[in-house]
C-alpha cells in the first residue's frame, strides 16, 4: 500500500505519494497551509480513481473533461503525467520517465495507491 507524506518547505507544505516500495509516484504544489495540503490529498484520493486519460503524446489527441490524467512529453523529452481535478487545477504531477509505458505505469500506480493511502509527516 502506498502512502502520502506531508513535508514542510520554506514556503509552506507539500505532499508526495509514495508507492508501496517507497518510491515517489506523484508530488504536489506547495500549499500555504497544512489544511490546504490535506485538502489537496483528499482531492487526489477522490479524483485519481475516476480520472480519464488524455494522451497528449498522440497525434490529433482529443481534449477530454476533467478530472483527468494528462500524459505529455516535457522539454527534455521525458514522459510525465499530471492529475487535474474537476476544476482544472493540477493536484499532482509525476517525475520524468524515459518511456511512455513507465509513465502509464505511474498513472496506474496513482490510481491504485491514492484512494486508501494513509497520511504521514516526513
mmCIF file of C-alpha atoms in Angstrom:
data_model
loop_
_atom_site.group_PDB
_atom_site.id
_atom_site.type_symbol
_atom_site.label_atom_id
_atom_site.label_comp_id
_atom_site.label_asym_id
_atom_site.label_seq_id
_atom_site.Cartn_x
_atom_site.Cartn_y
_atom_site.Cartn_z
ATOM 1 C CA UNK A 1 0.000 0.000 0.000
ATOM 2 C CA UNK A 2 1.194 3.480 -0.805
ATOM 3 C CA UNK A 3 1.185 6.479 1.490
ATOM 4 C CA UNK A 4 1.068 10.253 1.381
ATOM 5 C CA UNK A 5 3.937 12.062 3.094
ATOM 6 C CA UNK A 6 3.425 15.716 4.047
ATOM 7 C CA UNK A 7 6.618 17.783 4.089
ATOM 8 C CA UNK A 8 7.325 21.271 5.410
ATOM 9 C CA UNK A 9 9.022 23.574 2.916
ATOM 10 C CA UNK A 10 10.410 27.081 3.299
ATOM 11 C CA UNK A 11 7.156 28.497 1.917
ATOM 12 C CA UNK A 12 4.511 26.035 3.133
ATOM 13 C CA UNK A 13 3.566 22.372 2.805
ATOM 14 C CA UNK A 14 3.617 19.798 0.021
ATOM 15 C CA UNK A 15 2.968 16.091 -0.300
ATOM 16 C CA UNK A 16 4.467 13.138 -2.078
ATOM 17 C CA UNK A 17 2.531 9.983 -2.863
ATOM 18 C CA UNK A 18 4.844 7.022 -2.374
ATOM 19 C CA UNK A 19 4.291 3.569 -3.872
ATOM 20 C CA UNK A 20 4.456 0.507 -1.636
ATOM 21 C CA UNK A 21 8.187 0.217 -2.460
ATOM 22 C CA UNK A 22 8.778 3.737 -1.082
ATOM 23 C CA UNK A 23 9.395 5.340 -4.480
ATOM 24 C CA UNK A 24 7.644 8.674 -5.174
ATOM 25 C CA UNK A 25 4.979 8.451 -7.873
ATOM 26 C CA UNK A 26 3.394 11.903 -7.602
ATOM 27 C CA UNK A 27 4.038 15.208 -5.898
ATOM 28 C CA UNK A 28 2.001 18.319 -5.201
ATOM 29 C CA UNK A 29 2.419 22.030 -5.478
ATOM 30 C CA UNK A 30 3.372 23.961 -2.339
ATOM 31 C CA UNK A 31 0.366 24.898 -0.217
ATOM 32 C CA UNK A 32 0.413 27.814 2.205
ATOM 33 C CA UNK A 33 -1.221 25.773 4.983
ATOM 34 C CA UNK A 34 -1.201 22.203 6.244
ATOM 35 C CA UNK A 35 -5.001 22.150 5.921
ATOM 36 C CA UNK A 36 -4.709 23.155 2.254
ATOM 37 C CA UNK A 37 -2.188 20.361 1.706
ATOM 38 C CA UNK A 38 -4.547 17.833 3.308
ATOM 39 C CA UNK A 39 -7.358 19.112 1.059
ATOM 40 C CA UNK A 40 -5.065 18.505 -1.927
ATOM 41 C CA UNK A 41 -4.507 14.924 -0.764
ATOM 42 C CA UNK A 42 -8.264 14.433 -0.397
ATOM 43 C CA UNK A 43 -8.733 15.716 -3.946
ATOM 44 C CA UNK A 44 -6.162 13.232 -5.295
ATOM 45 C CA UNK A 45 -7.842 10.418 -3.363
ATOM 46 C CA UNK A 46 -11.226 11.373 -4.817
ATOM 47 C CA UNK A 47 -10.184 12.114 -8.412
ATOM 48 C CA UNK A 48 -7.457 9.555 -9.187
ATOM 49 C CA UNK A 49 -9.758 6.516 -9.424
ATOM 50 C CA UNK A 50 -12.264 8.234 -11.736
ATOM 51 C CA UNK A 51 -9.956 10.398 -13.862
ATOM 52 C CA UNK A 52 -9.883 9.636 -17.572
ATOM 53 C CA UNK A 53 -6.625 9.544 -19.544
ATOM 54 C CA UNK A 54 -5.697 12.265 -22.039
ATOM 55 C CA UNK A 55 -2.666 11.143 -24.047
ATOM 56 C CA UNK A 56 -1.185 14.392 -25.311
ATOM 57 C CA UNK A 57 1.639 12.455 -26.998
ATOM 58 C CA UNK A 58 -0.791 11.042 -29.575
ATOM 59 C CA UNK A 59 -1.280 12.818 -32.875
ATOM 60 C CA UNK A 60 -4.626 14.604 -33.045
ATOM 61 C CA UNK A 61 -5.497 13.788 -29.430
ATOM 62 C CA UNK A 62 -8.933 14.915 -28.317
ATOM 63 C CA UNK A 63 -9.081 17.045 -25.148
ATOM 64 C CA UNK A 64 -11.339 15.460 -22.531
ATOM 65 C CA UNK A 65 -13.189 16.733 -19.493
ATOM 66 C CA UNK A 66 -11.656 16.950 -16.020
ATOM 67 C CA UNK A 67 -10.856 15.163 -13.830
ATOM 68 C CA UNK A 68 -8.132 13.657 -15.967
ATOM 69 C CA UNK A 69 -4.587 12.437 -16.148
ATOM 70 C CA UNK A 70 -2.644 14.282 -18.838
ATOM 71 C CA UNK A 71 0.282 12.326 -20.277
ATOM 72 C CA UNK A 72 2.768 14.527 -22.127
ATOM 73 C CA UNK A 73 6.416 14.924 -23.151
ATOM 74 C CA UNK A 74 8.384 17.650 -21.369
ATOM 75 C CA UNK A 75 11.049 19.938 -22.855
ATOM 76 C CA UNK A 76 13.819 17.428 -22.140
ATOM 77 C CA UNK A 77 11.959 14.649 -23.980
ATOM 78 C CA UNK A 78 10.776 12.739 -20.908
ATOM 79 C CA UNK A 79 7.239 11.468 -20.383
ATOM 80 C CA UNK A 80 5.275 12.936 -17.489
ATOM 81 C CA UNK A 81 1.740 12.970 -16.163
ATOM 82 C CA UNK A 82 -0.305 15.440 -14.196
ATOM 83 C CA UNK A 83 -3.624 14.839 -12.481
ATOM 84 C CA UNK A 84 -6.180 17.610 -12.853
ATOM 85 C CA UNK A 85 -9.195 17.983 -10.581
ATOM 86 C CA UNK A 86 -12.712 18.687 -11.815
ATOM 87 C CA UNK A 87 -11.975 22.448 -11.678
ATOM 88 C CA UNK A 88 -8.900 22.021 -13.923
ATOM 89 C CA UNK A 89 -6.326 22.634 -11.188
ATOM 90 C CA UNK A 90 -3.240 20.404 -11.217
ATOM 91 C CA UNK A 91 -3.348 18.422 -7.966
ATOM 92 C CA UNK A 92 -0.446 16.016 -8.555
ATOM 93 C CA UNK A 93 2.411 15.656 -11.011
ATOM 94 C CA UNK A 94 4.984 12.992 -11.802
ATOM 95 C CA UNK A 95 8.702 12.821 -12.219
ATOM 96 C CA UNK A 96 10.111 12.361 -15.714
ATOM 97 C CA UNK A 97 10.067 8.875 -17.246
ATOM 98 C CA UNK A 98 12.266 7.649 -20.099
ATOM 99 C CA UNK A 99 9.441 5.601 -21.651
ATOM 100 C CA UNK A 100 5.740 6.126 -22.142
ATOM 101 C CA UNK A 101 4.960 2.690 -20.708
ATOM 102 C CA UNK A 102 6.750 3.620 -17.463
ATOM 103 C CA UNK A 103 4.725 6.828 -17.306
ATOM 104 C CA UNK A 104 1.482 4.891 -17.822
ATOM 105 C CA UNK A 105 2.557 2.513 -15.052
ATOM 106 C CA UNK A 106 2.935 5.595 -12.837
ATOM 107 C CA UNK A 107 -0.642 6.643 -13.612
ATOM 108 C CA UNK A 108 -1.861 3.124 -12.780
ATOM 109 C CA UNK A 109 0.075 3.237 -9.518
ATOM 110 C CA UNK A 110 -1.546 6.543 -8.501
ATOM 111 C CA UNK A 111 -4.974 5.105 -9.304
ATOM 112 C CA UNK A 112 -4.217 2.023 -7.214
ATOM 113 C CA UNK A 113 -2.417 3.627 -4.258
ATOM 114 C CA UNK A 114 -4.049 7.033 -3.728
ATOM 115 C CA UNK A 115 -7.628 6.188 -2.670
ATOM 116 C CA UNK A 116 -6.781 4.403 0.592
ATOM 117 C CA UNK A 117 -3.263 5.653 1.260
ATOM 118 C CA UNK A 118 -2.615 6.755 4.827
ATOM 119 C CA UNK A 119 -1.166 10.210 5.508
ATOM 120 C CA UNK A 120 2.049 10.708 7.490
ATOM 121 C CA UNK A 121 4.527 13.505 8.181
ATOM 122 C CA UNK A 122 8.062 13.486 6.794
#
